[in-house]
Short mmCIF file of C-alpha atoms in Angstrom, two decimals:
data_model
loop_
_atom_site.label_atom_id
_atom_site.label_comp_id
_atom_site.label_asym_id
_atom_site.label_seq_id
_atom_site.Cartn_x
_atom_site.Cartn_y
_atom_site.Cartn_z
CA MET O 1 30.08 -52.18 78.87
CA GLN O 2 31.32 -50.35 81.94
CA ILE O 3 31.80 -54.17 83.84
CA SER O 4 34.61 -56.01 82.19
CA SER O 5 34.91 -60.02 82.51
CA HIS O 6 37.09 -61.66 80.28
CA PRO O 7 40.11 -64.49 81.61
CA VAL O 8 42.94 -64.24 82.51
CA HIS O 9 46.18 -66.73 82.26
CA ILE O 10 48.00 -68.19 84.33
CA PRO O 11 50.64 -70.72 83.47
CA GLY O 12 50.60 -74.19 85.00
CA ILE O 13 52.31 -74.70 88.56
CA GLN O 14 53.86 -77.97 89.70
CA THR O 15 52.97 -78.44 93.34
CA GLY O 16 53.96 -81.65 93.93
CA LYS O 17 54.99 -85.13 92.85
CA LEU O 18 53.49 -88.86 92.98
CA GLN O 19 55.48 -91.53 92.79
CA GLY O 20 53.46 -93.56 89.83
CA HIS O 21 53.65 -97.21 88.52
CA GLY O 22 55.87 -95.97 85.33
CA GLY O 23 57.67 -93.27 87.38
CA PRO O 24 56.40 -90.27 89.37
CA LEU O 25 53.70 -87.81 87.04
CA CYS O 26 53.82 -84.11 87.27
CA LEU O 27 50.66 -82.76 89.30
CA MET O 28 50.01 -79.29 87.52
CA LEU O 29 47.25 -76.80 88.90
CA THR O 30 45.88 -73.99 86.17
CA TRP O 31 43.96 -71.51 87.54
CA HIS O 32 41.64 -69.67 84.84
CA PRO O 33 41.36 -65.52 87.64
CA GLU O 34 38.47 -63.49 86.23
CA VAL O 35 38.32 -59.76 86.34
CA ILE O 36 35.68 -58.25 87.54
CA LYS O 37 34.56 -54.12 88.16
CA VAL O 38 32.41 -53.06 91.49
CA TYR O 39 31.07 -49.42 91.51
CA SER O 40 30.22 -47.74 94.70
CA GLU O 41 27.65 -45.16 94.91
CA ASP O 42 30.02 -41.92 94.44
CA GLU O 43 30.91 -43.94 91.47
CA THR O 44 34.43 -44.73 91.58
CA SER O 45 35.36 -48.29 90.82
CA ARG O 46 38.03 -51.36 92.13
CA ALA O 47 38.74 -54.04 89.67
CA LEU O 48 39.05 -57.22 91.20
CA GLU O 49 40.84 -60.52 89.87
CA VAL O 50 38.80 -63.26 91.48
CA PRO O 51 37.60 -66.51 90.91
CA SER O 52 35.11 -68.06 88.02
CA ASP O 53 33.32 -70.06 90.94
CA ILE O 54 33.39 -66.67 93.28
CA THR O 55 29.82 -65.79 94.88
CA ALA O 56 27.97 -62.44 95.60
CA ARG O 57 28.74 -62.93 99.64
CA ASP O 58 32.06 -63.76 98.23
CA VAL O 59 33.20 -60.51 96.94
CA CYS O 60 31.20 -58.46 99.88
CA GLN O 61 33.54 -59.65 102.28
CA LEU O 62 37.24 -59.94 99.55
CA LEU O 63 35.60 -55.55 99.41
CA ILE O 64 35.48 -54.97 103.27
CA LEU O 65 38.67 -56.48 103.81
CA LYS O 66 40.29 -54.47 101.08
CA ASN O 67 38.14 -51.02 102.85
CA HIS O 68 39.15 -51.78 105.93
CA TYR O 69 35.27 -51.87 106.34
CA ILE O 70 32.59 -52.91 109.31
CA ASP O 71 30.94 -55.53 108.78
CA ASP O 72 27.60 -55.39 109.82
CA HIS O 73 25.36 -57.39 107.66
CA SER O 74 24.26 -54.70 105.46
CA TRP O 75 26.41 -54.67 101.87
CA THR O 76 25.21 -55.20 99.03
CA LEU O 77 25.99 -56.52 95.78
CA PHE O 78 23.57 -54.91 93.27
CA GLU O 79 22.98 -55.62 89.31
CA HIS O 80 22.90 -52.03 87.89
CA LEU O 81 20.57 -52.39 84.02
CA PRO O 82 20.41 -48.92 83.43
CA HIS O 83 18.78 -49.08 79.53
CA ILE O 84 15.45 -50.56 80.96
CA GLY O 85 15.99 -49.24 84.33
CA LEU O 86 16.02 -52.09 86.81
CA GLU O 87 17.94 -53.23 89.63
CA ARG O 88 19.14 -56.17 91.83
CA THR O 89 20.44 -56.94 95.38
CA MET O 90 22.18 -60.54 93.98
CA GLU O 91 21.67 -63.45 97.00
CA ASP O 92 24.17 -64.32 98.48
CA HIS O 93 24.99 -67.60 97.11
CA GLU O 94 25.04 -66.30 93.33
CA LEU O 95 27.48 -67.35 90.49
CA VAL O 96 29.19 -63.04 89.68
CA ILE O 97 30.38 -64.03 86.86
CA GLU O 98 27.24 -66.11 85.29
CA VAL O 99 26.04 -62.90 85.81
CA LEU O 100 27.90 -60.84 84.13
CA SER O 101 27.65 -63.97 81.19
CA ASN O 102 24.31 -63.10 80.51
CA TRP O 103 25.04 -59.09 79.79
CA GLY O 104 24.83 -57.99 76.22
CA MET O 105 28.11 -56.34 74.47
CA GLU O 106 26.30 -52.73 74.02
CA GLU O 107 25.01 -53.02 77.81
CA GLU O 108 26.40 -50.12 80.03
CA ASN O 109 24.91 -52.48 83.53
CA LYS O 110 27.60 -52.35 86.11
CA LEU O 111 28.04 -54.15 89.90
CA TYR O 112 27.22 -52.01 92.76
CA PHE O 113 28.11 -52.50 96.20
CA ARG O 114 26.95 -50.50 99.26
CA LYS O 115 24.97 -51.39 101.95
CA ASN O 116 20.94 -52.44 102.79
CA TYR O 117 20.00 -52.29 106.20
CA ALA O 118 16.96 -54.16 104.67
CA LYS O 119 19.50 -56.94 103.12
CA TYR O 120 17.98 -59.86 105.94
CA GLU O 121 15.07 -58.13 107.75
CA PHE O 122 12.76 -60.77 105.76
CA PHE O 123 13.92 -62.59 108.03
CA LYS O 124 13.56 -60.71 111.42
CA ASN O 125 10.39 -59.20 111.02
CA PRO O 126 7.60 -60.82 108.36
CA MET O 127 4.50 -59.31 109.40
CA TYR O 128 6.46 -55.96 107.52
CA PHE O 129 6.38 -57.41 104.01
CA PHE O 130 3.01 -58.97 104.29
CA PRO O 131 0.65 -56.29 106.49
CA GLU O 132 -2.44 -59.75 107.24
CA HIS O 133 -4.91 -58.56 105.03
CA MET O 134 -2.78 -59.49 102.00
CA VAL O 135 -2.08 -63.04 103.49
CA SER O 136 -4.89 -66.16 103.34
CA PHE O 137 -4.39 -70.13 102.91
CA ALA O 138 -5.52 -70.92 99.06
CA THR O 139 -8.46 -73.17 100.82
CA GLU O 140 -10.25 -72.65 103.77
CA THR O 141 -9.53 -71.92 106.83
CA ASN O 142 -12.36 -71.12 109.27
CA GLY O 143 -10.41 -68.83 110.92
CA GLU O 144 -8.24 -71.53 112.77
CA ILE O 145 -5.31 -69.53 111.92
CA SER O 146 -4.36 -66.15 112.31
CA PRO O 147 -2.87 -64.87 109.83
CA THR O 148 0.51 -64.83 111.51
CA GLN O 149 0.48 -68.36 112.46
CA ILE O 150 0.90 -68.64 108.27
CA LEU O 151 3.20 -66.53 107.98
CA GLN O 152 5.35 -68.53 110.39
CA MET O 153 3.92 -71.67 108.84
CA PHE O 154 4.88 -70.26 105.30
CA LEU O 155 8.29 -70.03 106.60
CA SER O 156 9.04 -73.24 108.15
CA SER O 157 7.27 -75.68 105.95
CA SER O 158 6.56 -76.59 102.30
CA THR O 159 2.91 -74.71 103.79
CA TYR O 160 2.71 -71.17 101.66
CA PRO O 161 0.21 -69.37 101.85
CA GLU O 162 -1.60 -66.61 99.27
CA ILE O 163 -0.15 -63.33 99.00
CA HIS O 164 -2.62 -61.38 97.58
CA GLY O 165 -3.82 -58.07 96.44
CA PHE O 166 -4.35 -54.90 93.57
CA LEU O 167 -0.81 -54.04 91.84
CA HIS O 168 -0.27 -52.03 88.22
CA ALA O 169 0.97 -53.83 85.74
CA LYS O 170 1.37 -53.19 82.37
CA GLU O 171 1.22 -56.07 79.00
CA GLN O 172 3.97 -56.05 76.81
CA GLY O 173 4.20 -53.53 74.02
CA LYS O 174 1.44 -51.31 75.71
CA LYS O 175 1.93 -47.83 77.44
CA SER O 176 -1.30 -48.36 79.46
CA TRP O 177 -0.84 -49.61 82.60
CA LYS O 178 -4.21 -51.15 84.64
CA LYS O 179 -4.48 -51.68 87.65
CA ILE O 180 -5.82 -55.32 88.55
CA TYR O 181 -6.12 -58.39 91.06
CA PHE O 182 -2.97 -59.70 91.64
CA LEU O 183 -2.78 -64.24 93.06
CA LEU O 184 0.99 -65.80 94.40
CA ARG O 185 2.04 -68.62 95.40
CA ARG O 186 3.99 -71.20 95.39
CA SER O 187 3.26 -71.59 91.62
CA GLY O 188 3.24 -68.69 89.96
CA LEU O 189 2.01 -65.43 89.44
CA TYR O 190 -1.95 -65.21 88.77
CA PHE O 191 -3.93 -62.31 88.03
CA SER O 192 -8.04 -62.49 87.63
CA THR O 193 -10.02 -61.49 84.45
CA LYS O 194 -13.21 -60.38 86.82
CA GLY O 195 -13.01 -57.92 90.29
CA THR O 196 -11.30 -60.12 92.82
CA SER O 197 -12.56 -63.57 92.22
CA LYS O 198 -9.71 -66.21 92.81
CA GLU O 199 -12.35 -69.31 90.24
CA PRO O 200 -10.10 -71.25 88.47
CA ARG O 201 -11.83 -69.87 85.20
CA HIS O 202 -10.86 -66.49 85.85
CA LEU O 203 -8.09 -67.01 87.12
CA GLN O 204 -4.28 -66.12 84.39
CA PHE O 205 -0.74 -67.11 84.22
CA PHE O 206 1.44 -64.39 84.73
CA SER O 207 5.05 -66.06 85.80
CA GLU O 208 7.00 -67.64 87.65
CA PHE O 209 9.86 -67.53 89.31
CA GLY O 210 12.03 -70.81 89.15
CA ASN O 211 13.72 -69.08 85.80
CA SER O 212 13.44 -65.36 87.26
CA ASP O 213 15.14 -62.79 88.60
CA ILE O 214 13.43 -60.63 90.35
CA TYR O 215 14.41 -56.48 90.19
CA VAL O 216 13.05 -52.77 91.29
CA SER O 217 11.46 -50.38 89.43
CA LEU O 218 14.50 -47.16 88.94
CA ALA O 219 12.92 -44.04 88.28
CA GLY O 220 9.56 -45.99 86.91
CA LYS O 221 7.27 -43.22 85.58
CA LYS O 222 10.41 -41.72 83.55
CA LYS O 223 11.62 -44.98 82.64
CA HIS O 224 7.80 -46.76 81.50
CA GLY O 225 5.75 -44.14 82.11
CA ALA O 226 4.77 -46.44 85.72
CA PRO O 227 1.77 -44.51 87.84
CA THR O 228 4.51 -44.37 90.84
CA ASN O 229 8.30 -44.89 90.90
CA TYR O 230 7.98 -48.04 93.69
CA GLY O 231 7.72 -51.24 91.03
CA PHE O 232 9.32 -53.96 90.28
CA GLY O 233 10.03 -56.38 87.16
CA PHE O 234 10.70 -59.66 85.64
CA LYS O 235 13.80 -60.43 83.74
CA VAL O 236 13.88 -64.68 82.52
CA GLN O 237 17.41 -65.74 83.18
CA ALA O 238 19.35 -66.49 79.47
#
């Protein structure tokens, strides 16, 4: 594994004394940091000693300070899985050590620190991500609500629109890819077994997102025989 994560023991530190009924009490503080290795785009790496509860955003801020970079809110931490050809942007709140603990000992996974100018673009320009013909309510609206208003409701309330369209998908263990009509709902991702039908009897559950991370494909044609290099996949959290 090219990123190490192991505890480094620091002896207890006496930080003060408290007066109790049985005499003075010593307050001891023991900190168990972790050592992680983070790579840049030029494949140079830097080892960091960090607390076990450090978040992805904290790591980015630490590297920005150490490298004297300008913080333009685009610096991002990526989880890179070369053995399956996938990569994902780590969310700001994610605990880095927790992510690393799910890696196999023989996997040559890496953390990358680089810019992602589209990091917060979804919140600034959501319509760039969902064309109007792909957004609708699961129930009829009789044209009273525009697709733009639907998307704004998706971002600001508990009412979620339905995202739908064709994707190429491959079943596990098979080599061929099929073009299938998918529907993204609050409860998960579904696909239609009959054309573009949305009838419940024609919809089959594909994946939920509560316990999964979403990755983008790296060289999908070469690695997975996909019809395009632009793909994504789901990986269940350990």
